[in-house]
Amino acid sequence: MRCEICTIVDNYRVATDTYKMVIESKSIVFEASAGQFVHIRVGGEYDPLLRRPISICEFDKEKGYLTLLYRVCGKGTKLFVNTRPGDSLDIMGPLGKGFPVFNTELTRPKSSMDSANTQRGLNLPLSEVSFNDKKVAVIGGGIGIAPLLELCKNLNKPDIYLGFRDETYMVDEFSEHAGTFYLYTEDGKEGCKGYPIEALAKNINNYEVVYACGPKIMLSKTKNLCEANSVECYLSMEEKMGCGIGACLVCACKSAQDDLYKKVCVDGPVFNSKEVKFND
Amino acid sequence: MIDMSVDIGGLKLKNPVLVSSGTFGFGREYSDFYDLNLLGGIAVKGITMKPRKGNKPPRIAETAAGILNSVGLENPGINNFIEQELPFFKNYDVPVIANISGNTIEEYSIMAKELGNSVDAIELNVSCPNVKEGGIAFGTKSELVYKVTKAVKKCCKTPLIVKLSPNVTDITEMALAAEKAGADCISLINTIVGMKIDIENKRPYFDNIVAGLSGPAVMPIALRMVWQTAQKVKIPIIGMGGISTWRDAIEFIMAGADAISIGTANFYNPYAPIDVLRGIESYMREKGINKIEKIKINKGAKNYE
């Protein structure tokens, strides 16, 4: 069973067209890992017709709470805004492959041999990949910061690079988990003027792993930067989605290894940067 | 005692609820949600001789009560299908229908022959609007429907279903051609050719320009075509096109369908086929109907011409 009728606990605005929704779940939350998403049915019977894929921003397994951060951009998300605490939502999930999370407290190398490159081969499921004593950076842009919060909570004080167009949000929540925190806005109203990729580019040699989620241009630049500097890189991708479970084949993204497509919903949404490519 | 079973041209189903090719992957995607054995049958994702990578994204757009898709028959090819996907069904007791598309009549025949021993029925896809070659090219001219059906029937050991395109002037002509050529059953409709414009960039939204429309929006058209076809052919009909609820399914059966298939609804409600199945069952119980075919409108009782 992967569909659940969940109850909305809270739903409030955090910035222009940006909202945070807290949902109480009896099963989905307990299976969730950082970087996964849920697929939500909202509205009347046929309008909108499809579910809406939304990243899981945070979860609290003790309370059974899932937090979603969403930007209002169409028919479905407009309806999300109108939901109130106590309302119920038909939610499918958790779906997709999340971030390979390393926690220095929990994961220790069994022997020095274990850190061999084979352990991080692309053939391994992401959940089995571990990064021992690695220096980590997390970079997010706009609403793309959503799946990164739960990730940051599970990392050991990563350096965090966030970028926004003008208005910032969730800054305190992120900076609390950061080693060094970098904030950028396009107009320089808050933090530095420009894009977080600029700072990451300067510091790239400090890192062994970079996690990213945000606009395609940011992901593409992060991929190029990391690969040019031999830094392991994980990207959370977005594509228009249908079923969310790998049956309809519409959420296709280009595979870097062959000329075929990967399914964002089940092969991702988190990919090793070497698995995907951006230019057609 | 309610008997839900139906026989569609030699393919025996325990109930009339199928799932449509292209909306159900290769089955395993939905096996987490319910026991696939509950289904009347599964039409798996359309396959071709060689692997196809599919169309360039975007591949989907939501419309009013529907979706446009431009997947372009992405599939691993017949050999990979047989080796990697088919064994999954060994654990199940549910009829598997292989949906095949060819570039030539020979390709259709070779595929039908190769699959004959390992699937329960073949569905001839002569109606995919999203690929340049093959597919719909065979389904919009009755001579070609006849030729390809005839050729495949000769080498096909399983019941042969021909899936018809709605993108024709008169679908009954295609249905009659398939029947005359020896098809055991016909299924209709495939998606309706549609389009979307990206107004920000002032260009067609899909790389392939046109795309296939499906979902509740197309149901009245599909229903009309099933009705018209049922007046003309004697072979069984699998009705599909926007079925989302048991009420929709009953309409299709009343219109003349012997079985029905759930497509796009799988995308937003993975339990749709089961909901429909239970709904048909309770409808029959309530109305005191014991056989699926007794749901059909008795066309002899009134002149509907």
Coordinates of C-alpha atoms in Angstrom, one line a residue:
Chain A
M1 CA 0.0 0.0 0.0
R2 CA 1.5 3.2 -1.1
C3 CA -1.5 5.5 -1.2
E4 CA -2.6 7.1 2.0
I5 CA -5.3 9.7 2.9
C6 CA -3.3 12.1 5.0
T7 CA -4.5 15.0 7.2
I8 CA -3.1 18.5 6.7
V9 CA -1.7 19.8 10.0
D10 CA -0.6 23.2 8.8
N11 CA -0.3 25.1 5.5
Y12 CA 1.1 28.6 5.5
R13 CA 2.9 31.2 3.3
V14 CA 6.7 31.5 3.8
A15 CA 7.3 33.9 0.9
T16 CA 5.6 35.2 -2.2
D17 CA 3.9 32.2 -3.9
T18 CA 5.8 29.9 -1.6
Y19 CA 4.2 27.8 1.1
K20 CA 5.0 25.2 3.6
M21 CA 2.6 22.3 4.3
V22 CA 2.8 20.0 7.2
I23 CA 1.0 16.7 6.8
E24 CA 0.3 13.9 9.2
S25 CA 0.9 10.5 7.8
K26 CA 0.5 7.0 9.3
S27 CA 2.7 5.1 6.9
I28 CA 4.4 7.2 4.2
V29 CA 6.5 9.1 6.7
F30 CA 8.1 6.0 8.2
E31 CA 9.5 4.9 4.9
A32 CA 10.7 8.3 3.7
S33 CA 14.3 9.2 3.1
A34 CA 15.9 12.5 2.2
G35 CA 15.4 13.4 -1.5
Q36 CA 12.3 11.4 -2.1
F37 CA 9.0 12.8 -3.2
V38 CA 5.3 12.3 -2.7
H39 CA 2.6 12.4 -5.5
I40 CA -0.5 14.3 -4.4
R41 CA -4.0 14.2 -5.8
V42 CA -5.8 17.5 -5.3
G43 CA -9.0 19.1 -6.5
G44 CA -12.1 17.7 -8.1
E45 CA -12.5 14.4 -9.9
Y46 CA -10.9 15.3 -13.2
D47 CA -9.4 18.8 -12.8
P48 CA -6.5 18.8 -12.5
L49 CA -6.3 15.2 -13.6
L50 CA -2.9 14.2 -12.6
R51 CA -1.2 14.0 -9.3
R52 CA 1.5 16.6 -8.4
P53 CA 5.0 15.5 -7.5
I54 CA 6.3 17.4 -4.5
S55 CA 9.7 16.9 -2.8
I56 CA 9.7 15.9 0.8
C57 CA 11.3 18.8 2.6
E58 CA 11.5 17.4 6.1
F59 CA 10.0 14.6 8.1
D60 CA 9.5 13.9 11.8
K61 CA 9.1 10.2 12.3
E62 CA 8.1 10.6 16.0
K63 CA 5.2 12.8 15.3
G64 CA 4.5 11.3 11.9
Y65 CA 4.8 14.6 10.2
L66 CA 5.9 15.3 6.6
T67 CA 6.8 18.8 5.6
L68 CA 6.5 20.0 2.0
L69 CA 7.7 23.2 0.6
Y70 CA 6.0 24.3 -2.6
R71 CA 5.8 27.1 -5.1
V72 CA 2.5 28.1 -6.6
C73 CA 3.0 27.7 -10.3
G74 CA -0.2 26.1 -11.8
K75 CA -3.6 24.7 -11.3
G76 CA -2.6 22.0 -8.8
T77 CA -0.4 24.1 -6.5
K78 CA -3.1 26.9 -6.5
L79 CA -5.5 24.3 -5.1
F80 CA -2.9 23.3 -2.5
V81 CA -2.9 26.9 -1.2
N82 CA -6.6 26.7 -0.4
T83 CA -6.3 23.6 1.7
R84 CA -6.7 24.1 5.5
P85 CA -5.6 22.2 8.6
G86 CA -7.9 19.3 9.1
D87 CA -8.4 18.8 5.3
S88 CA -7.3 15.4 3.9
L89 CA -5.2 14.8 0.8
D90 CA -4.7 11.6 -1.2
I91 CA -0.9 11.1 -1.1
M92 CA 1.2 8.4 -2.9
G93 CA 4.7 7.8 -1.7
P94 CA 7.4 8.0 -0.7
L95 CA 8.6 7.7 -4.3
G96 CA 11.9 7.7 -6.1
K97 CA 15.5 7.4 -5.1
G98 CA 16.7 9.9 -2.5
F99 CA 20.2 11.2 -1.7
P100 CA 22.9 8.8 -0.6
V101 CA 23.3 10.2 2.9
F102 CA 26.5 9.9 4.9
N103 CA 26.5 10.2 8.6
T104 CA 29.8 10.1 10.3
E105 CA 28.2 9.0 13.6
L106 CA 26.6 6.0 12.0
T107 CA 28.8 4.9 9.2
R108 CA 32.4 4.0 9.7
P109 CA 34.5 2.2 7.2
K110 CA 34.8 -1.5 8.1
S111 CA 38.3 -1.5 6.8
S112 CA 40.5 0.7 4.6
M113 CA 39.6 -1.6 1.7
D114 CA 36.0 -0.6 1.9
S115 CA 36.7 2.9 0.8
A116 CA 37.9 1.6 -2.6
N117 CA 36.4 3.2 -5.6
T118 CA 34.4 0.1 -6.4
Q119 CA 32.2 0.8 -3.4
R120 CA 31.0 4.0 -5.1
G121 CA 30.5 2.5 -8.5
L122 CA 27.5 3.7 -10.4
N123 CA 26.1 0.2 -10.4
L124 CA 25.4 0.3 -6.7
P125 CA 22.0 1.4 -5.5
L126 CA 22.4 4.9 -4.1
S127 CA 21.3 3.7 -0.7
E128 CA 24.3 1.4 -0.4
V129 CA 26.8 4.1 -1.3
S130 CA 28.5 5.5 1.7
F131 CA 30.9 8.4 2.0
N132 CA 33.2 8.2 4.9
D133 CA 34.8 11.3 6.3
K134 CA 34.1 13.3 3.3
K135 CA 33.8 17.1 3.1
V136 CA 30.4 17.9 1.7
A137 CA 28.7 20.9 0.1
V138 CA 25.0 21.4 -0.5
I139 CA 23.8 23.8 -3.2
G140 CA 20.2 24.8 -3.7
G141 CA 18.4 27.4 -5.8
G142 CA 14.9 28.8 -5.3
I143 CA 12.2 26.2 -4.6
G144 CA 14.9 23.6 -5.3
I145 CA 16.1 23.9 -1.7
A146 CA 13.1 21.9 -0.6
P147 CA 14.5 18.3 -0.7
L148 CA 17.9 19.6 0.7
L149 CA 16.7 20.4 4.2
E150 CA 16.2 16.8 5.4
L151 CA 19.5 16.0 3.7
C152 CA 21.4 18.7 5.5
K153 CA 19.9 17.5 8.8
N154 CA 21.4 14.1 8.1
L155 CA 24.9 15.4 7.1
N156 CA 27.6 16.4 9.4
K157 CA 27.6 20.2 9.2
P158 CA 27.9 20.6 5.4
D159 CA 28.7 23.9 3.8
I160 CA 25.5 25.2 2.4
Y161 CA 25.1 27.4 -0.6
L162 CA 21.6 28.9 -1.2
G163 CA 20.4 31.2 -4.0
F164 CA 17.2 33.0 -4.5
R165 CA 15.8 35.5 -7.1
D166 CA 15.0 38.2 -4.6
E167 CA 13.1 37.0 -1.6
T168 CA 14.7 34.4 0.6
Y169 CA 13.0 31.8 2.7
M170 CA 13.9 28.9 5.1
V171 CA 17.3 30.6 5.7
D172 CA 17.3 30.0 9.5
E173 CA 16.3 26.3 9.0
F174 CA 19.2 25.7 6.7
S175 CA 21.9 27.8 8.4
E176 CA 21.3 25.9 11.7
H177 CA 22.7 22.8 10.0
A178 CA 25.5 24.5 8.1
G179 CA 29.3 24.5 8.6
T180 CA 29.7 27.6 6.5
F181 CA 26.5 29.2 5.1
Y182 CA 26.5 31.2 1.8
L183 CA 23.5 33.2 0.8
Y184 CA 23.0 34.7 -2.6
T185 CA 20.2 36.7 -4.3
E186 CA 20.1 37.8 -7.9
D187 CA 19.6 41.5 -6.9
G188 CA 21.8 41.4 -3.8
K189 CA 18.9 42.4 -1.6
E190 CA 19.9 39.8 0.9
G191 CA 23.2 38.0 1.2
C192 CA 25.6 38.5 -1.7
K193 CA 24.6 39.6 -5.2
G194 CA 24.8 36.8 -7.8
Y195 CA 24.6 33.1 -7.7
P196 CA 25.7 30.5 -5.2
I197 CA 27.5 28.5 -7.9
E198 CA 30.1 31.4 -8.0
A199 CA 31.1 30.7 -4.4
L200 CA 31.0 27.0 -4.8
A201 CA 33.3 27.3 -7.8
K202 CA 35.9 29.1 -5.7
N203 CA 35.8 26.5 -2.9
I204 CA 35.2 23.4 -5.0
N205 CA 38.6 21.9 -4.1
N206 CA 37.5 21.8 -0.4
Y207 CA 34.9 19.2 -1.2
E208 CA 34.6 15.6 -2.0
V209 CA 30.8 15.4 -2.5
V210 CA 28.4 18.0 -3.7
Y211 CA 24.6 17.7 -3.5
A212 CA 22.4 20.0 -5.7
C213 CA 18.8 20.8 -6.4
G214 CA 17.5 23.8 -8.3
P215 CA 17.0 25.3 -11.7
K216 CA 18.4 23.3 -14.6
I217 CA 21.1 25.9 -15.4
M218 CA 22.3 25.6 -11.8
L219 CA 22.4 21.8 -11.9
S220 CA 24.2 21.8 -15.3
K221 CA 26.8 24.2 -14.0
T222 CA 27.2 22.2 -10.8
K223 CA 27.7 19.0 -12.7
N224 CA 30.3 20.6 -15.0
L225 CA 32.1 22.2 -12.0
C226 CA 32.2 19.0 -10.0
E227 CA 33.2 16.7 -12.9
A228 CA 36.0 19.1 -14.0
N229 CA 37.4 18.9 -10.4
S230 CA 36.7 15.2 -9.8
V231 CA 34.2 15.9 -7.1
E232 CA 31.4 13.3 -6.6
C233 CA 28.1 15.1 -7.4
Y234 CA 24.4 14.2 -6.8
L235 CA 21.7 16.1 -8.6
S236 CA 18.0 16.1 -7.8
M237 CA 16.2 16.4 -11.2
E238 CA 12.8 17.6 -12.2
E239 CA 10.7 16.8 -15.2
K240 CA 7.0 16.9 -16.0
M241 CA 5.6 13.7 -14.5
G242 CA 2.7 11.3 -15.0
C243 CA 2.2 8.2 -12.9
G244 CA 5.3 8.7 -10.6
I245 CA 6.0 5.0 -10.5
G246 CA 7.8 4.3 -13.8
A247 CA 4.8 3.1 -15.9
C248 CA 4.0 6.0 -18.2
L249 CA 7.6 7.0 -19.3
V250 CA 6.9 10.7 -19.6
C251 CA 9.4 12.1 -17.1
A252 CA 12.4 11.3 -19.3
C253 CA 15.9 12.8 -18.8
K254 CA 18.9 12.1 -21.0
S255 CA 21.3 9.4 -19.8
A256 CA 24.9 10.2 -20.0
Q257 CA 26.0 6.6 -20.4
D258 CA 24.1 5.8 -23.5
D259 CA 21.7 7.5 -25.9
L260 CA 18.7 6.5 -24.0
Y261 CA 16.5 8.2 -21.4
K262 CA 16.2 7.7 -17.7
K263 CA 13.0 7.9 -15.7
V264 CA 13.2 10.8 -13.2
C265 CA 10.5 9.2 -11.0
V266 CA 12.1 5.8 -10.4
D267 CA 15.7 6.1 -11.6
G268 CA 15.9 9.4 -9.8
P269 CA 14.9 12.1 -8.9
V270 CA 18.4 12.0 -7.4
F271 CA 21.1 11.0 -9.9
N272 CA 24.9 10.8 -9.7
S273 CA 25.8 13.6 -12.1
K274 CA 27.6 11.1 -14.3
E275 CA 24.4 9.3 -15.0
V276 CA 22.7 12.3 -16.7
K277 CA 23.3 15.0 -19.3
F278 CA 21.7 18.3 -20.0
N279 CA 22.3 19.2 -23.6
D280 CA 20.3 17.6 -26.3
Chain B
M1 CA -24.2 -16.4 -8.7
I2 CA -22.5 -13.7 -10.8
D3 CA -20.3 -14.9 -13.6
M4 CA -17.8 -12.1 -14.4
S5 CA -15.9 -14.2 -17.0
V6 CA -15.8 -13.2 -20.6
D7 CA -14.4 -14.8 -23.8
I8 CA -13.0 -12.3 -26.2
G9 CA -12.2 -14.2 -29.4
G10 CA -10.7 -17.3 -27.7
L11 CA -9.0 -15.3 -24.9
K12 CA -10.7 -16.3 -21.7
L13 CA -10.8 -13.7 -19.0
K14 CA -11.9 -14.1 -15.4
N15 CA -13.4 -10.7 -15.6
P16 CA -13.9 -8.0 -18.2
V17 CA -11.5 -5.4 -16.7
L18 CA -8.2 -5.1 -18.6
V19 CA -5.5 -2.4 -18.4
S20 CA -4.3 -0.6 -21.5
S21 CA -1.0 -0.8 -23.2
G22 CA 1.3 2.1 -22.4
T23 CA -0.4 2.9 -19.1
F24 CA 0.7 -0.1 -17.1
G25 CA 4.4 -0.5 -17.8
F26 CA 5.3 -4.1 -17.8
G27 CA 3.0 -4.8 -14.9
R28 CA 5.5 -4.8 -12.0
E29 CA 5.1 -1.1 -11.5
Y30 CA 1.5 -1.7 -10.2
S31 CA 2.2 -4.9 -8.3
D32 CA 2.9 -3.0 -5.1
F33 CA -0.6 -1.6 -5.1
Y34 CA -2.7 -4.8 -5.5
D35 CA -2.6 -8.4 -6.6
L36 CA -2.3 -8.3 -10.4
N37 CA -4.2 -11.6 -10.5
L38 CA -7.4 -9.7 -9.8
L39 CA -7.3 -8.2 -13.2
G40 CA -9.0 -9.6 -16.3
G41 CA -5.8 -9.1 -18.3
I42 CA -2.8 -6.9 -18.8
A43 CA -1.8 -5.3 -22.1
V44 CA 1.8 -4.5 -21.5
K45 CA 3.8 -1.5 -22.9
G46 CA 4.0 -1.5 -26.7
I47 CA 7.1 -3.2 -28.1
T48 CA 9.0 -3.1 -31.3
M49 CA 11.6 -5.2 -33.0
K50 CA 14.5 -3.0 -31.9
P51 CA 14.7 -1.0 -28.7
R52 CA 13.4 2.5 -29.1
K53 CA 14.6 5.4 -27.0
G54 CA 11.4 7.4 -27.4
N55 CA 10.7 11.0 -28.1
K56 CA 12.5 14.0 -26.8
P57 CA 10.9 15.6 -23.6
P58 CA 8.5 17.2 -22.8
R59 CA 6.4 14.1 -23.3
I60 CA 3.3 15.1 -21.4
A61 CA 0.9 18.0 -21.0
E62 CA -2.2 18.1 -18.9
T63 CA -5.4 19.2 -20.7
A64 CA -8.9 19.7 -19.5
A65 CA -9.8 16.3 -18.0
G66 CA -7.1 14.7 -20.1
I67 CA -3.5 14.4 -21.0
L68 CA -1.5 14.7 -24.2
N69 CA 1.4 12.3 -24.4
S70 CA 4.3 12.0 -26.8
V71 CA 6.3 9.1 -25.4
G72 CA 7.1 7.7 -28.9
L73 CA 7.0 4.0 -28.1
E74 CA 10.0 4.0 -25.8
N75 CA 10.6 0.3 -25.2
P76 CA 13.5 -2.2 -24.8
G77 CA 12.7 -4.2 -27.9
I78 CA 11.2 -7.6 -28.3
N79 CA 14.3 -9.6 -27.1
N80 CA 14.7 -7.7 -23.9
F81 CA 11.0 -7.9 -23.4
I82 CA 11.0 -11.6 -23.6
E83 CA 14.2 -12.1 -21.5
Q84 CA 13.8 -9.4 -18.9
E85 CA 10.1 -8.5 -18.5
L86 CA 8.0 -11.5 -19.3
P87 CA 9.5 -13.8 -16.6
F88 CA 7.9 -11.5 -14.0
F89 CA 4.5 -12.9 -15.0
K90 CA 5.5 -16.4 -14.2
N91 CA 4.4 -15.7 -10.6
Y92 CA 1.0 -14.6 -11.8
D93 CA -2.1 -16.2 -13.2
V94 CA -3.3 -13.3 -15.4
P95 CA -3.5 -13.2 -19.2
V96 CA -0.7 -11.1 -20.7
I97 CA -1.4 -9.3 -24.0
A98 CA 1.7 -8.2 -25.9
N99 CA 1.1 -5.0 -27.9
I100 CA 3.3 -4.9 -31.0
S101 CA 4.3 -2.2 -33.5
G102 CA 6.2 -2.8 -36.7
N103 CA 7.7 -0.7 -39.4
T104 CA 6.7 -3.3 -42.0
I105 CA 4.2 -6.1 -42.2
E106 CA 7.1 -8.6 -42.0
E107 CA 8.2 -7.0 -38.7
Y108 CA 4.7 -7.4 -37.3
S109 CA 4.6 -11.1 -38.4
I110 CA 8.0 -11.9 -37.0
M111 CA 7.1 -10.4 -33.6
A112 CA 3.8 -12.2 -33.4
K113 CA 5.5 -15.5 -34.2
E114 CA 8.2 -15.0 -31.6
L115 CA 5.7 -14.0 -28.9
G116 CA 3.2 -16.7 -29.8
N117 CA 4.5 -19.2 -27.2
S118 CA 5.0 -16.8 -24.3
V119 CA 2.0 -14.5 -24.2
D120 CA -1.8 -15.1 -24.1
A121 CA -2.8 -12.7 -26.9
I122 CA -1.2 -10.3 -29.4
E123 CA -2.5 -6.8 -29.8
L124 CA -1.6 -5.3 -33.1
N125 CA -0.9 -1.6 -32.6
V126 CA -1.8 0.0 -35.9
S127 CA -2.7 3.3 -34.2
C128 CA 0.2 4.9 -32.3
P129 CA 0.2 8.6 -33.3
N130 CA 3.6 9.4 -31.8
V131 CA 6.0 7.7 -34.1
K132 CA 6.8 8.7 -37.7
E133 CA 7.0 5.2 -39.2
G134 CA 4.7 2.2 -38.7
G135 CA 2.0 2.5 -36.1
I136 CA -0.8 4.7 -37.3
A137 CA 0.4 4.4 -40.9
F138 CA -1.2 0.9 -41.0
G139 CA -4.3 1.9 -39.1
T140 CA -5.8 4.7 -41.2
K141 CA -6.2 2.8 -44.5
S142 CA -8.6 -0.2 -44.5
E143 CA -6.5 -2.1 -47.1
L144 CA -3.5 -1.9 -44.9
V145 CA -5.4 -2.9 -41.8
Y146 CA -6.6 -5.9 -43.8
K147 CA -3.1 -6.7 -45.1
V148 CA -1.3 -6.5 -41.8
T149 CA -4.0 -8.4 -39.9
K150 CA -4.2 -11.1 -42.5
A151 CA -0.4 -11.6 -42.5
V152 CA -0.1 -11.7 -38.7
K153 CA -3.1 -13.9 -38.3
K154 CA -1.3 -16.6 -40.4
C155 CA 1.6 -16.9 -38.1
C156 CA 0.0 -16.0 -34.8
K157 CA -0.7 -18.9 -32.4
T158 CA -2.6 -16.8 -29.9
P159 CA -5.9 -14.8 -30.2
L160 CA -5.2 -11.7 -32.3
I161 CA -6.5 -8.3 -31.2
V162 CA -6.3 -5.3 -33.5
K163 CA -6.2 -2.0 -31.8
L164 CA -7.9 0.7 -33.9
S165 CA -7.1 4.4 -34.3
P166 CA -9.8 6.9 -33.8
N167 CA -8.0 9.2 -36.2
V168 CA -10.0 8.1 -39.2
T169 CA -13.2 9.2 -41.0
D170 CA -15.0 6.0 -40.3
I171 CA -13.7 3.6 -37.7
T172 CA -16.1 0.9 -38.7
E173 CA -14.4 0.5 -42.1
M174 CA -11.2 -0.4 -40.2
A175 CA -13.0 -2.7 -37.8
L176 CA -14.6 -4.5 -40.8
A177 CA -11.3 -4.8 -42.5
A178 CA -9.8 -6.3 -39.4
E179 CA -12.7 -8.7 -39.0
K180 CA -12.5 -9.8 -42.6
A181 CA -8.8 -10.4 -42.3
G182 CA -9.4 -12.8 -39.4
A183 CA -8.9 -10.7 -36.3
D184 CA -10.3 -12.5 -33.2
C185 CA -11.1 -9.3 -31.4
I186 CA -10.7 -5.5 -31.8
S187 CA -9.8 -2.9 -29.2
L188 CA -10.6 0.8 -29.4
I189 CA -9.7 3.5 -29.1
N190 CA -6.1 4.5 -29.1
T191 CA -5.3 8.2 -28.4
I192 CA -6.7 11.0 -30.5
V193 CA -4.2 13.2 -32.3
G194 CA -4.0 16.6 -30.6
M195 CA -1.6 19.5 -30.1
K196 CA -0.4 22.1 -27.7
I197 CA 1.3 25.4 -28.3
D198 CA 4.0 26.9 -26.0
I199 CA 2.9 30.5 -26.0
E200 CA 5.9 31.8 -24.2
N201 CA 8.3 30.5 -26.8
K202 CA 5.8 30.7 -29.7
R203 CA 6.2 27.2 -30.9
P204 CA 4.6 23.8 -30.7
Y205 CA 5.0 22.4 -27.2
F206 CA 5.9 18.9 -28.3
D207 CA 9.0 18.2 -30.4
N208 CA 6.9 15.8 -32.5
I209 CA 4.4 18.7 -32.9
V210 CA 1.3 16.5 -32.4
A211 CA 0.6 14.2 -29.4
G212 CA -2.0 11.7 -28.3
L213 CA -5.0 12.8 -26.2
S214 CA -6.4 10.4 -23.6
G215 CA -8.3 10.5 -20.3
P216 CA -11.9 11.3 -19.4
A217 CA -12.0 14.1 -22.0
V218 CA -12.1 11.5 -24.9
M219 CA -14.6 9.2 -23.4
P220 CA -17.7 10.3 -25.3
I221 CA -15.8 9.9 -28.6
A222 CA -14.6 6.5 -27.7
L223 CA -18.0 5.4 -26.5
R224 CA -19.6 6.6 -29.8
M225 CA -17.0 4.7 -31.8
V226 CA -17.5 1.5 -29.8
W227 CA -21.3 1.8 -30.4
Q228 CA -20.8 2.3 -34.1
T229 CA -18.4 -0.5 -34.4
A230 CA -20.6 -2.9 -32.4
Q231 CA -23.3 -2.4 -34.9
K232 CA -21.1 -3.6 -37.7
V233 CA -18.8 -6.3 -36.5
K234 CA -19.5 -9.7 -34.9
I235 CA -16.1 -10.2 -33.3
P236 CA -15.7 -9.1 -29.7
I237 CA -14.7 -5.6 -28.8
I238 CA -12.5 -4.3 -26.0
G239 CA -13.8 -0.8 -25.2
M240 CA -11.4 1.8 -23.9
G241 CA -10.9 5.6 -23.9
G242 CA -11.2 7.6 -20.7
I243 CA -12.8 5.0 -18.5
S244 CA -12.3 6.1 -14.9
T245 CA -15.2 4.7 -13.0
W246 CA -17.5 1.6 -13.0
R247 CA -20.2 3.8 -14.4
D248 CA -18.0 4.6 -17.4
A249 CA -17.3 0.9 -17.8
I250 CA -21.0 0.0 -17.7
E251 CA -21.6 2.6 -20.5
F252 CA -19.0 0.9 -22.7
I253 CA -20.5 -2.5 -22.1
M254 CA -24.0 -1.2 -22.8
A255 CA -22.6 0.3 -26.0
G256 CA -21.4 -3.1 -27.1
A257 CA -18.0 -3.7 -25.5
D258 CA -17.4 -7.3 -24.4
A259 CA -14.5 -6.2 -22.1
I260 CA -13.2 -2.8 -21.1
S261 CA -9.8 -1.5 -20.5
I262 CA -8.5 1.2 -18.1
G263 CA -5.8 3.5 -19.4
T264 CA -5.0 7.0 -18.3
A265 CA -6.9 6.5 -15.0
N266 CA -4.0 4.3 -13.8
F267 CA -1.8 7.4 -13.7
Y268 CA -3.8 9.3 -11.2
N269 CA -5.6 6.4 -9.4
P270 CA -3.5 3.2 -9.4
Y271 CA -6.5 1.4 -7.9
A272 CA -8.8 2.4 -10.8
P273 CA -9.1 -1.1 -12.4
I274 CA -10.0 -2.6 -9.0
D275 CA -12.5 0.1 -8.2
V276 CA -14.1 -0.4 -11.6
L277 CA -14.2 -4.2 -11.2
R278 CA -15.8 -4.0 -7.8
G279 CA -18.3 -1.4 -9.1
I280 CA -19.3 -3.6 -12.0
E281 CA -19.8 -6.5 -9.6
S282 CA -22.0 -4.6 -7.2
Y283 CA -24.0 -3.1 -10.1
M284 CA -24.7 -6.6 -11.4
R285 CA -25.7 -7.8 -7.9
E286 CA -28.0 -4.9 -7.5
K287 CA -29.6 -5.3 -10.8
G288 CA -29.8 -9.1 -10.6
I289 CA -27.6 -9.6 -13.7
N290 CA -25.5 -12.8 -13.7
K291 CA -23.5 -12.4 -17.0
I292 CA -21.5 -9.5 -18.4
E293 CA -23.1 -9.8 -21.8
K294 CA -26.5 -9.3 -20.3
I295 CA -25.5 -5.7 -19.4
K296 CA -25.4 -4.8 -23.1
I297 CA -28.3 -2.9 -24.6
N298 CA -30.5 -5.2 -26.6
K299 CA -30.3 -3.5 -29.9
G300 CA -33.0 -5.7 -31.4
A301 CA -35.6 -4.3 -29.1
K302 CA -35.5 -0.8 -30.6
N303 CA -34.3 0.6 -33.9
Y304 CA -31.3 2.7 -33.1
E305 CA -30.3 3.3 -36.7

